[in-house]
Amino acid sequence: MSNESNKAQEPQIDNNIAPEVDTEVVEDAANLMDELTQANFRIEELEQALAAAEAKVEEQKDSVIRAAAEVDNVRRRAAMDVEKAHKFALEKFANELLPVIDNMERALQGTNAEDQTTKAIYEGVELTLKSFTTAVEKFGLSPLNPQGEAFNPDHHQAIGMQPSDDFPANTVMMVMQKGYILNDRLLRPAMVMVSQGSADSADTGSIDTQA
């Protein structure tokens, strides 16, 4: 048998017939891809929501810290105000007492402890003044008597300057009226006369006579 006859006897194959495809597998694959896509979208949404929540927490944490700091500042300022109120509540009352102290000191200057006619008055006023000043000192009132000290414009009010051989320049040579301090606050400056130094070397300049 020839080769041509053998070929003739071979079955003919229809090239137009496509291989069979499982449609269920294709549908399952498509559904799986769709589910994966939706899952990715959902994950992205959750990540964005988580980032927003974390940012909100940080913002609220910062607000809480600032609020706590402000509360602490308010508490500290209130404590300082209360302390100042306690310290200086007597300021007006103390100002009213200063003329009384001044008058008792003048009364002592106008009497003589050695003179029998005024000795009893002197001793009575002196005792009263000591008791009075001791009492007010317990509340933070203390006198400024800067005799011989360097002139301090923050605490002293100069009413003039004079040459002096006994006191260096810019030294308080005379206290005309005592000053007073109430709990570290100047209540009244001391009125003083300030030395210009010796007459030969006195500075021709002047100082500010206002406290």
PDB file of C-alpha atoms in Angstrom:
ATOM      1  CA  MET A   1       0.000   0.000   0.000  1.00  0.00           C
ATOM      2  CA  SER A   2       1.377   3.292  -0.974  1.00  0.00           C
ATOM      3  CA  ASN A   3       1.886   6.305   1.273  1.00  0.00           C
ATOM      4  CA  GLU A   4      -0.809   8.184  -0.555  1.00  0.00           C
ATOM      5  CA  SER A   5      -3.336   5.512   0.220  1.00  0.00           C
ATOM      6  CA  ASN A   6      -2.323   5.548   3.880  1.00  0.00           C
ATOM      7  CA  LYS A   7      -2.854   9.262   4.075  1.00  0.00           C
ATOM      8  CA  ALA A   8      -6.153   8.838   2.456  1.00  0.00           C
ATOM      9  CA  GLN A   9      -7.234   6.413   5.086  1.00  0.00           C
ATOM     10  CA  GLU A  10      -6.269   8.748   8.019  1.00  0.00           C
ATOM     11  CA  PRO A  11      -9.272  10.443   9.640  1.00  0.00           C
ATOM     12  CA  GLN A  12      -9.718  14.083   8.830  1.00  0.00           C
ATOM     13  CA  ILE A  13      -9.562  16.541  11.798  1.00  0.00           C
ATOM     14  CA  ASP A  14     -11.834  19.599  11.771  1.00  0.00           C
ATOM     15  CA  ASN A  15      -9.627  22.515  12.687  1.00  0.00           C
ATOM     16  CA  ASN A  16     -12.668  24.684  13.255  1.00  0.00           C
ATOM     17  CA  ILE A  17     -13.683  22.821  16.446  1.00  0.00           C
ATOM     18  CA  ALA A  18     -12.465  24.816  19.568  1.00  0.00           C
ATOM     19  CA  PRO A  19     -11.509  23.020  22.771  1.00  0.00           C
ATOM     20  CA  GLU A  20     -14.192  22.948  25.374  1.00  0.00           C
ATOM     21  CA  VAL A  21     -13.833  25.573  28.246  1.00  0.00           C
ATOM     22  CA  ASP A  22     -15.270  25.137  31.765  1.00  0.00           C
ATOM     23  CA  THR A  23     -17.485  28.228  32.156  1.00  0.00           C
ATOM     24  CA  GLU A  24     -17.937  27.659  35.869  1.00  0.00           C
ATOM     25  CA  VAL A  25     -14.193  27.995  36.459  1.00  0.00           C
ATOM     26  CA  VAL A  26     -14.127  31.237  34.517  1.00  0.00           C
ATOM     27  CA  GLU A  27     -17.046  32.623  36.456  1.00  0.00           C
ATOM     28  CA  ASP A  28     -15.443  31.600  39.750  1.00  0.00           C
ATOM     29  CA  ALA A  29     -12.204  33.304  38.767  1.00  0.00           C
ATOM     30  CA  ALA A  30     -14.033  36.486  37.810  1.00  0.00           C
ATOM     31  CA  ASN A  31     -15.955  36.471  41.086  1.00  0.00           C
ATOM     32  CA  LEU A  32     -12.731  35.959  43.019  1.00  0.00           C
ATOM     33  CA  MET A  33     -11.081  38.899  41.272  1.00  0.00           C
ATOM     34  CA  ASP A  34     -14.085  41.067  42.015  1.00  0.00           C
ATOM     35  CA  GLU A  35     -13.999  40.062  45.707  1.00  0.00           C
ATOM     36  CA  LEU A  36     -10.257  40.775  45.886  1.00  0.00           C
ATOM     37  CA  THR A  37     -10.776  44.203  44.342  1.00  0.00           C
ATOM     38  CA  GLN A  38     -13.556  45.014  46.773  1.00  0.00           C
ATOM     39  CA  ALA A  39     -11.423  43.744  49.672  1.00  0.00           C
ATOM     40  CA  ASN A  40      -8.546  46.001  48.599  1.00  0.00           C
ATOM     41  CA  PHE A  41     -10.895  48.983  48.462  1.00  0.00           C
ATOM     42  CA  ARG A  42     -12.219  48.102  51.900  1.00  0.00           C
ATOM     43  CA  ILE A  43      -8.692  47.768  53.318  1.00  0.00           C
ATOM     44  CA  GLU A  44      -7.773  51.164  51.877  1.00  0.00           C
ATOM     45  CA  GLU A  45     -10.894  52.731  53.428  1.00  0.00           C
ATOM     46  CA  LEU A  46     -10.077  51.179  56.809  1.00  0.00           C
ATOM     47  CA  GLU A  47      -6.475  52.391  56.627  1.00  0.00           C
ATOM     48  CA  GLN A  48      -7.680  55.923  55.876  1.00  0.00           C
ATOM     49  CA  ALA A  49     -10.182  55.755  58.735  1.00  0.00           C
ATOM     50  CA  LEU A  50      -7.447  54.502  61.091  1.00  0.00           C
ATOM     51  CA  ALA A  51      -5.096  57.331  60.051  1.00  0.00           C
ATOM     52  CA  ALA A  52      -7.849  59.892  60.598  1.00  0.00           C
ATOM     53  CA  ALA A  53      -8.653  58.396  64.029  1.00  0.00           C
ATOM     54  CA  GLU A  54      -4.972  58.472  65.037  1.00  0.00           C
ATOM     55  CA  ALA A  55      -4.687  62.099  63.906  1.00  0.00           C
ATOM     56  CA  LYS A  56      -7.812  62.944  65.923  1.00  0.00           C
ATOM     57  CA  VAL A  57      -6.354  61.233  69.003  1.00  0.00           C
ATOM     58  CA  GLU A  58      -3.103  63.180  68.646  1.00  0.00           C
ATOM     59  CA  GLU A  59      -5.036  66.421  68.244  1.00  0.00           C
ATOM     60  CA  GLN A  60      -7.148  65.708  71.317  1.00  0.00           C
ATOM     61  CA  LYS A  61      -4.049  64.675  73.285  1.00  0.00           C
ATOM     62  CA  ASP A  62      -2.397  67.996  72.412  1.00  0.00           C
ATOM     63  CA  SER A  63      -5.570  69.860  73.425  1.00  0.00           C
ATOM     64  CA  VAL A  64      -5.668  68.013  76.753  1.00  0.00           C
ATOM     65  CA  ILE A  65      -1.997  68.858  77.416  1.00  0.00           C
ATOM     66  CA  ARG A  66      -2.590  72.542  76.606  1.00  0.00           C
ATOM     67  CA  ALA A  67      -5.712  72.609  78.769  1.00  0.00           C
ATOM     68  CA  ALA A  68      -3.839  71.021  81.684  1.00  0.00           C
ATOM     69  CA  ALA A  69      -1.032  73.582  81.325  1.00  0.00           C
ATOM     70  CA  GLU A  70      -3.540  76.438  81.264  1.00  0.00           C
ATOM     71  CA  VAL A  71      -5.284  75.104  84.366  1.00  0.00           C
ATOM     72  CA  ASP A  72      -1.915  74.876  86.107  1.00  0.00           C
ATOM     73  CA  ASN A  73      -1.104  78.476  85.117  1.00  0.00           C
ATOM     74  CA  VAL A  74      -4.477  79.702  86.372  1.00  0.00           C
ATOM     75  CA  ARG A  75      -4.006  77.837  89.656  1.00  0.00           C
ATOM     76  CA  ARG A  76      -0.507  79.295  90.076  1.00  0.00           C
ATOM     77  CA  ARG A  77      -1.688  82.849  89.314  1.00  0.00           C
ATOM     78  CA  ALA A  78      -4.586  82.457  91.736  1.00  0.00           C
ATOM     79  CA  ALA A  79      -2.209  81.273  94.466  1.00  0.00           C
ATOM     80  CA  MET A  80       0.048  84.284  93.844  1.00  0.00           C
ATOM     81  CA  ASP A  81      -2.937  86.646  93.954  1.00  0.00           C
ATOM     82  CA  VAL A  82      -4.083  85.141  97.241  1.00  0.00           C
ATOM     83  CA  GLU A  83      -0.577  85.461  98.665  1.00  0.00           C
ATOM     84  CA  LYS A  84      -0.358  89.096  97.568  1.00  0.00           C
ATOM     85  CA  ALA A  85      -3.796  89.789  99.029  1.00  0.00           C
ATOM     86  CA  HIS A  86      -2.711  88.334 102.366  1.00  0.00           C
ATOM     87  CA  LYS A  87       0.541  90.309 102.323  1.00  0.00           C
ATOM     88  CA  PHE A  88      -0.817  93.690 101.405  1.00  0.00           C
ATOM     89  CA  ALA A  89      -4.348  93.647 102.769  1.00  0.00           C
ATOM     90  CA  LEU A  90      -3.083  95.878 105.604  1.00  0.00           C
ATOM     91  CA  GLU A  91      -1.510  98.455 103.285  1.00  0.00           C
ATOM     92  CA  LYS A  92      -4.300 101.022 103.548  1.00  0.00           C
ATOM     93  CA  PHE A  93      -4.616 100.486 107.293  1.00  0.00           C
ATOM     94  CA  ALA A  94      -0.838 100.757 107.751  1.00  0.00           C
ATOM     95  CA  ASN A  95      -0.792 104.061 105.858  1.00  0.00           C
ATOM     96  CA  GLU A  96      -3.293 105.406 108.358  1.00  0.00           C
ATOM     97  CA  LEU A  97      -1.053 104.336 111.245  1.00  0.00           C
ATOM     98  CA  LEU A  98       2.090 106.115 110.019  1.00  0.00           C
ATOM     99  CA  PRO A  99       0.982 109.615 111.141  1.00  0.00           C
ATOM    100  CA  VAL A 100       0.289 108.204 114.607  1.00  0.00           C
ATOM    101  CA  ILE A 101       3.842 106.838 114.803  1.00  0.00           C
ATOM    102  CA  ASP A 102       5.229 110.144 113.489  1.00  0.00           C
ATOM    103  CA  ASN A 103       3.324 112.118 116.131  1.00  0.00           C
ATOM    104  CA  MET A 104       4.550 109.917 118.974  1.00  0.00           C
ATOM    105  CA  GLU A 105       8.147 110.282 117.758  1.00  0.00           C
ATOM    106  CA  ARG A 106       7.723 114.076 117.636  1.00  0.00           C
ATOM    107  CA  ALA A 107       6.316 113.970 121.149  1.00  0.00           C
ATOM    108  CA  LEU A 108       9.481 112.215 122.313  1.00  0.00           C
ATOM    109  CA  GLN A 109      11.611 114.850 120.606  1.00  0.00           C
ATOM    110  CA  GLY A 110       9.654 117.603 122.355  1.00  0.00           C
ATOM    111  CA  THR A 111      10.187 116.166 125.844  1.00  0.00           C
ATOM    112  CA  ASN A 112      13.246 115.470 127.949  1.00  0.00           C
ATOM    113  CA  ALA A 113      13.766 112.256 129.849  1.00  0.00           C
ATOM    114  CA  GLU A 114      16.036 114.104 132.304  1.00  0.00           C
ATOM    115  CA  ASP A 115      13.525 116.875 133.000  1.00  0.00           C
ATOM    116  CA  GLN A 116      11.345 115.870 135.945  1.00  0.00           C
ATOM    117  CA  THR A 117       8.405 117.876 134.598  1.00  0.00           C
ATOM    118  CA  THR A 118       8.323 115.928 131.327  1.00  0.00           C
ATOM    119  CA  LYS A 119       9.965 112.674 132.372  1.00  0.00           C
ATOM    120  CA  ALA A 120       6.697 110.862 133.068  1.00  0.00           C
ATOM    121  CA  ILE A 121       5.264 111.987 129.695  1.00  0.00           C
ATOM    122  CA  TYR A 122       8.438 110.935 127.897  1.00  0.00           C
ATOM    123  CA  GLU A 123       8.464 107.493 129.476  1.00  0.00           C
ATOM    124  CA  GLY A 124       4.747 106.972 128.793  1.00  0.00           C
ATOM    125  CA  VAL A 125       5.025 107.977 125.131  1.00  0.00           C
ATOM    126  CA  GLU A 126       8.207 105.940 124.713  1.00  0.00           C
ATOM    127  CA  LEU A 127       6.584 102.828 126.146  1.00  0.00           C
ATOM    128  CA  THR A 128       3.476 103.302 124.011  1.00  0.00           C
ATOM    129  CA  LEU A 129       5.584 103.822 120.863  1.00  0.00           C
ATOM    130  CA  LYS A 130       7.636 100.700 121.543  1.00  0.00           C
ATOM    131  CA  SER A 131       4.516  98.590 122.065  1.00  0.00           C
ATOM    132  CA  PHE A 132       2.886 100.066 118.993  1.00  0.00           C
ATOM    133  CA  THR A 133       5.878  99.510 116.679  1.00  0.00           C
ATOM    134  CA  THR A 134       6.364  95.976 118.008  1.00  0.00           C
ATOM    135  CA  ALA A 135       2.749  95.191 117.210  1.00  0.00           C
ATOM    136  CA  VAL A 136       2.844  96.549 113.639  1.00  0.00           C
ATOM    137  CA  GLU A 137       6.178  94.842 112.915  1.00  0.00           C
ATOM    138  CA  LYS A 138       4.456  91.498 113.497  1.00  0.00           C
ATOM    139  CA  PHE A 139       2.336  92.285 110.420  1.00  0.00           C
ATOM    140  CA  GLY A 140       5.323  93.086 108.200  1.00  0.00           C
ATOM    141  CA  LEU A 141       5.686  96.843 108.745  1.00  0.00           C
ATOM    142  CA  SER A 142       9.295  97.924 109.246  1.00  0.00           C
ATOM    143  CA  PRO A 143      10.874 101.421 109.378  1.00  0.00           C
ATOM    144  CA  LEU A 144      13.462 102.916 107.024  1.00  0.00           C
ATOM    145  CA  ASN A 145      15.926 105.023 108.990  1.00  0.00           C
ATOM    146  CA  PRO A 146      18.909 105.299 106.591  1.00  0.00           C
ATOM    147  CA  GLN A 147      21.092 107.658 108.631  1.00  0.00           C
ATOM    148  CA  GLY A 148      24.680 107.255 107.363  1.00  0.00           C
ATOM    149  CA  GLU A 149      23.691 104.923 104.518  1.00  0.00           C
ATOM    150  CA  ALA A 150      24.264 105.465 100.800  1.00  0.00           C
ATOM    151  CA  PHE A 151      21.435 107.321  99.106  1.00  0.00           C
ATOM    152  CA  ASN A 152      18.990 104.889  97.479  1.00  0.00           C
ATOM    153  CA  PRO A 153      16.474 106.544  95.131  1.00  0.00           C
ATOM    154  CA  ASP A 154      14.250 103.466  95.310  1.00  0.00           C
ATOM    155  CA  HIS A 155      13.716 103.908  99.069  1.00  0.00           C
ATOM    156  CA  HIS A 156      14.755 107.495  99.815  1.00  0.00           C
ATOM    157  CA  GLN A 157      13.388 110.880  98.808  1.00  0.00           C
ATOM    158  CA  ALA A 158      16.081 113.583  98.973  1.00  0.00           C
ATOM    159  CA  ILE A 159      14.813 117.028  99.916  1.00  0.00           C
ATOM    160  CA  GLY A 160      18.219 118.606  99.320  1.00  0.00           C
ATOM    161  CA  MET A 161      22.008 118.284  99.367  1.00  0.00           C
ATOM    162  CA  GLN A 162      24.554 119.948 101.629  1.00  0.00           C
ATOM    163  CA  PRO A 163      28.349 119.881 101.958  1.00  0.00           C
ATOM    164  CA  SER A 164      29.561 117.826 104.911  1.00  0.00           C
ATOM    165  CA  ASP A 165      32.955 116.967 106.327  1.00  0.00           C
ATOM    166  CA  ASP A 166      31.435 114.109 108.337  1.00  0.00           C
ATOM    167  CA  PHE A 167      29.651 112.212 105.556  1.00  0.00           C
ATOM    168  CA  PRO A 168      30.962 111.085 102.147  1.00  0.00           C
ATOM    169  CA  ALA A 169      29.235 112.334  99.015  1.00  0.00           C
ATOM    170  CA  ASN A 170      25.824 110.787  98.237  1.00  0.00           C
ATOM    171  CA  THR A 171      25.405 109.596 101.832  1.00  0.00           C
ATOM    172  CA  VAL A 172      22.302 110.256 103.904  1.00  0.00           C
ATOM    173  CA  MET A 173      23.430 112.808 106.487  1.00  0.00           C
ATOM    174  CA  MET A 174      20.032 113.491 108.041  1.00  0.00           C
ATOM    175  CA  VAL A 175      16.645 111.743 108.124  1.00  0.00           C
ATOM    176  CA  MET A 176      13.824 114.263 108.120  1.00  0.00           C
ATOM    177  CA  GLN A 177      11.099 111.606 108.188  1.00  0.00           C
ATOM    178  CA  LYS A 178      11.400 107.841 108.424  1.00  0.00           C
ATOM    179  CA  GLY A 179      10.204 105.681 105.597  1.00  0.00           C
ATOM    180  CA  TYR A 180       8.344 102.387 105.944  1.00  0.00           C
ATOM    181  CA  ILE A 181       8.237  99.067 104.115  1.00  0.00           C
ATOM    182  CA  LEU A 182       5.326  96.636 104.246  1.00  0.00           C
ATOM    183  CA  ASN A 183       6.294  93.057 103.412  1.00  0.00           C
ATOM    184  CA  ASP A 184       9.097  94.092 101.011  1.00  0.00           C
ATOM    185  CA  ARG A 185       6.912  96.745  99.353  1.00  0.00           C
ATOM    186  CA  LEU A 186       7.781 100.414  99.833  1.00  0.00           C
ATOM    187  CA  LEU A 187       4.966 102.021 101.768  1.00  0.00           C
ATOM    188  CA  ARG A 188       6.575 105.456 102.201  1.00  0.00           C
ATOM    189  CA  PRO A 189      10.054 106.667 101.189  1.00  0.00           C
ATOM    190  CA  ALA A 190      12.334 108.166 103.828  1.00  0.00           C
ATOM    191  CA  MET A 191      12.732 111.935 103.443  1.00  0.00           C
ATOM    192  CA  VAL A 192      16.450 112.651 103.725  1.00  0.00           C
ATOM    193  CA  MET A 193      19.187 115.242 103.360  1.00  0.00           C
ATOM    194  CA  VAL A 194      22.101 114.007 101.244  1.00  0.00           C
ATOM    195  CA  SER A 195      25.750 114.910 101.679  1.00  0.00           C
ATOM    196  CA  GLN A 196      27.745 116.482  98.876  1.00  0.00           C
ATOM    197  CA  GLY A 197      30.992 115.555 100.592  1.00  0.00           C
ATOM    198  CA  SER A 198      33.472 118.005 102.054  1.00  0.00           C
ATOM    199  CA  ALA A 199      33.184 121.623 100.992  1.00  0.00           C
ATOM    200  CA  ASP A 200      36.573 121.483  99.236  1.00  0.00           C
ATOM    201  CA  SER A 201      35.748 118.442  97.105  1.00  0.00           C
ATOM    202  CA  ALA A 202      31.975 118.733  96.872  1.00  0.00           C
ATOM    203  CA  ASP A 203      30.576 117.671  93.530  1.00  0.00           C
ATOM    204  CA  THR A 204      28.861 120.561  91.852  1.00  0.00           C
ATOM    205  CA  GLY A 205      26.411 118.146  90.285  1.00  0.00           C
ATOM    206  CA  SER A 206      23.090 117.097  91.793  1.00  0.00           C
ATOM    207  CA  ILE A 207      21.127 113.927  92.271  1.00  0.00           C
ATOM    208  CA  ASP A 208      17.542 113.177  91.492  1.00  0.00           C
ATOM    209  CA  THR A 209      15.668 114.240  94.614  1.00  0.00           C
ATOM    210  CA  GLN A 210      12.571 112.212  93.724  1.00  0.00           C
ATOM    211  CA  ALA A 211      12.154 108.631  94.939  1.00  0.00           C
TER     212      ALA A 211
END
